[in-house]
C-alpha positions as MATLAB code, in Angstrom:
seq = 'MGAIFLFPGKEIFSDGTTQIARALGYTRSAGPSAEISTLIEKASLEMQAVLNPQAVFEIFDLTAEAAKITFADVTINSRNLGENLKGCTKIALLAATIGPQVDRLILKNSRTNPAYASVLHAAGAVLIEQLVDFVNDEIKKIARENGQQTRPRYSPGFGDVPLQIQRDFFRLLPCARIGLSLMDTLIMAPEKSVTAFVGLL';
ca = [
     -37.667  -38.969  -75.784;
     -37.821  -38.648  -72.012;
     -35.121  -37.476  -69.668;
     -31.957  -39.583  -69.632;
     -30.079  -39.799  -66.334;
     -26.343  -40.429  -66.182;
     -24.496  -41.513  -63.052;
     -20.994  -42.139  -64.371;
     -18.272  -43.648  -62.260;
     -15.136  -41.771  -61.344;
     -13.217  -43.604  -64.074;
     -14.457  -41.038  -66.621;
     -12.216  -38.424  -65.006;
      -8.663  -38.224  -66.257;
      -5.646  -36.817  -64.445;
      -6.458  -33.128  -64.648;
      -3.316  -31.632  -63.126;
      -2.256  -29.971  -66.395;
      -5.751  -28.518  -66.899;
      -5.857  -27.327  -63.273;
      -2.557  -25.500  -63.730;
      -3.939  -23.909  -66.896;
      -7.118  -22.875  -65.058;
      -4.908  -21.165  -62.471;
      -3.240  -19.130  -65.229;
      -0.058  -21.125  -65.705;
       1.269  -21.893  -69.170;
       3.532  -24.532  -70.651;
       6.425  -22.071  -70.693;
       5.662  -20.620  -67.262;
       4.441  -23.525  -65.189;
       3.687  -23.724  -61.468;
       6.393  -24.000  -58.835;
       7.075  -27.299  -57.135;
       5.028  -26.103  -54.147;
       2.011  -25.213  -56.278;
       2.351  -28.444  -58.255;
       2.104  -30.357  -54.987;
      -1.061  -28.441  -54.079;
      -2.535  -29.171  -57.526;
      -1.889  -32.905  -57.153;
      -3.369  -32.874  -53.651;
      -6.442  -30.959  -54.824;
      -7.017  -33.337  -57.730;
      -6.916  -36.352  -55.418;
      -9.097  -34.770  -52.716;
     -11.694  -33.636  -55.249;
     -11.937  -37.037  -56.911;
     -12.396  -38.640  -53.492;
     -15.531  -36.606  -52.690;
     -17.163  -35.871  -56.045;
     -20.514  -37.414  -56.935;
     -21.023  -36.967  -60.706;
     -24.632  -36.909  -61.903;
     -26.314  -35.555  -65.008;
     -29.598  -35.470  -66.874;
     -30.485  -34.447  -70.395;
     -33.480  -34.467  -72.690;
     -33.817  -33.884  -76.424;
     -36.600  -31.710  -77.844;
     -37.807  -30.846  -81.334;
     -36.471  -27.461  -82.355;
     -37.434  -24.626  -84.637;
     -34.608  -22.138  -85.154;
     -35.253  -19.188  -87.429;
     -32.479  -16.606  -87.268;
     -32.643  -15.182  -83.739;
     -35.886  -16.940  -82.751;
     -35.472  -20.359  -81.119;
     -38.494  -22.449  -80.125;
     -38.601  -25.826  -78.328;
     -41.066  -27.412  -75.905;
     -43.071  -24.398  -74.706;
     -40.067  -22.055  -74.722;
     -39.215  -19.252  -77.149;
     -35.830  -17.542  -76.900;
     -34.772  -14.498  -78.878;
     -30.995  -14.702  -79.212;
     -28.775  -13.934  -82.161;
     -25.813  -15.786  -80.639;
     -27.735  -18.968  -79.853;
     -29.514  -18.738  -83.204;
     -26.149  -18.752  -84.975;
     -25.020  -21.727  -82.892;
     -28.192  -23.689  -83.729;
     -28.353  -22.804  -87.428;
     -29.622  -25.820  -89.379;
     -30.516  -27.809  -86.235;
     -33.824  -29.672  -85.957;
     -33.453  -30.844  -82.352;
     -31.952  -29.458  -79.176;
     -30.645  -31.206  -76.074;
     -30.873  -29.518  -72.696;
     -28.393  -30.886  -70.176;
     -27.659  -30.329  -66.508;
     -24.683  -31.802  -64.681;
     -23.105  -31.545  -61.245;
     -20.180  -33.054  -59.367;
     -22.026  -32.848  -56.053;
     -22.309  -30.851  -52.811;
     -19.294  -32.384  -51.083;
     -17.075  -30.501  -53.509;
     -18.569  -27.195  -52.337;
     -18.094  -28.215  -48.714;
     -14.437  -29.086  -49.290;
     -13.789  -25.703  -50.913;
     -15.662  -23.820  -48.168;
     -13.807  -25.644  -45.415;
     -10.425  -24.690  -46.880;
     -11.421  -21.135  -47.753;
     -11.556  -20.398  -44.033;
      -8.178  -21.887  -43.160;
      -6.141  -21.943  -46.374;
      -7.416  -19.531  -49.056;
      -4.553  -20.314  -51.437;
      -5.369  -24.004  -51.407;
      -9.080  -23.203  -51.740;
      -8.258  -21.390  -54.988;
      -6.548  -24.515  -56.281;
      -9.589  -26.568  -55.258;
     -11.837  -24.133  -57.162;
      -9.744  -24.696  -60.275;
      -9.830  -28.472  -59.770;
     -13.615  -28.355  -59.467;
     -13.886  -26.350  -62.680;
     -11.798  -28.950  -64.520;
     -13.798  -31.877  -63.133;
     -17.211  -30.433  -64.015;
     -15.899  -29.716  -67.512;
     -14.821  -33.354  -67.847;
     -18.271  -34.493  -66.726;
     -20.021  -32.221  -69.225;
     -17.707  -33.524  -71.966;
     -18.876  -37.041  -71.050;
     -22.549  -36.013  -71.250;
     -21.896  -34.259  -74.541;
     -20.359  -37.469  -75.906;
     -23.521  -39.380  -74.950;
     -25.616  -36.842  -76.866;
     -23.263  -37.175  -79.842;
     -23.813  -40.964  -79.815;
     -27.577  -40.472  -80.014;
     -27.117  -37.960  -82.816;
     -24.933  -40.386  -84.806;
     -27.487  -43.181  -84.361;
     -30.010  -40.888  -86.060;
     -27.669  -39.772  -88.815;
     -27.111  -36.384  -87.207;
     -24.247  -34.274  -85.935;
     -24.043  -31.911  -82.974;
     -23.116  -28.280  -82.586;
     -20.817  -26.989  -79.812;
     -22.649  -26.711  -76.502;
     -23.796  -23.300  -75.332;
     -24.664  -22.299  -71.779;
     -27.103  -19.689  -70.424;
     -25.419  -16.446  -69.459;
     -23.038  -16.406  -72.432;
     -23.386  -13.891  -75.236;
     -26.918  -12.569  -75.452;
     -28.544  -15.628  -73.868;
     -30.000  -14.418  -70.553;
     -29.296  -16.289  -67.348;
     -33.054  -16.265  -66.698;
     -33.269  -19.208  -69.129;
     -31.968  -21.295  -66.214;
     -35.551  -21.370  -64.942;
     -36.645  -23.212  -68.094;
     -33.921  -25.820  -67.622;
     -35.147  -26.476  -64.092;
     -38.761  -26.576  -65.255;
     -38.160  -28.926  -68.198;
     -35.500  -31.173  -66.660;
     -35.860  -33.142  -63.395;
     -32.818  -31.389  -61.936;
     -33.854  -32.120  -58.360;
     -33.318  -35.821  -59.082;
     -29.591  -35.163  -59.438;
     -29.457  -32.877  -56.393;
     -29.516  -29.581  -58.297;
     -31.409  -26.508  -57.171;
     -31.695  -22.970  -58.505;
     -31.491  -20.012  -56.154;
     -33.379  -16.742  -56.606;
     -30.114  -15.234  -57.852;
     -30.189  -17.814  -60.718;
     -27.020  -19.393  -59.328;
     -27.088  -23.171  -59.079;
     -26.336  -25.244  -56.018;
     -24.041  -27.144  -55.882;
     -21.806  -24.458  -57.364;
     -19.764  -26.806  -59.565;
     -22.679  -27.486  -61.896;
     -23.420  -26.686  -65.539;
     -26.446  -26.337  -67.781;
     -26.106  -26.183  -71.549;
     -27.828  -26.452  -74.920;
     -26.555  -28.831  -77.595;
     -28.009  -28.531  -81.085;
     -28.506  -31.584  -83.334;
     -28.545  -31.199  -87.102;
];
């Protein structure tokens, strides 16, 4: 299976004001003030106006033996990822971004209104999570068509999976086609972007 590109419309994004408040540390019992709620609503609308959701994923045959994971020409030694992929025979690598305009909006406000920039950061985190959920659902559909299930997604940099694995994502996936680049620091640009593994069993 070759790379599958996704360019979903903005209709996949739900009203994320509750999730934004949660990302800012508010709870159901201790919610944001009216002033902060107004900023959250404004941030949600401004973000959705400029975002450009794009994603790509590809599914590879997988061999997972305890802490040794092998797919394509990659071998990873990771106990955490090995546990996540236990029983899986295939692995999906995905990359998703909500676009560079989001970064520009945050940067612009960080200079003039740091408090609002923090709310925009939280809104961006919620929106990229919604996009990755959408991509994950597409992978689940493919798994079901083949009589398989999926494991929870797992991103580089978590647990004992080194961030250096990002280089393999960018080598195996046509990330440049969706406007993604990887800096020497292993941080992605645009910032509101995600890479992840999804096991199929």
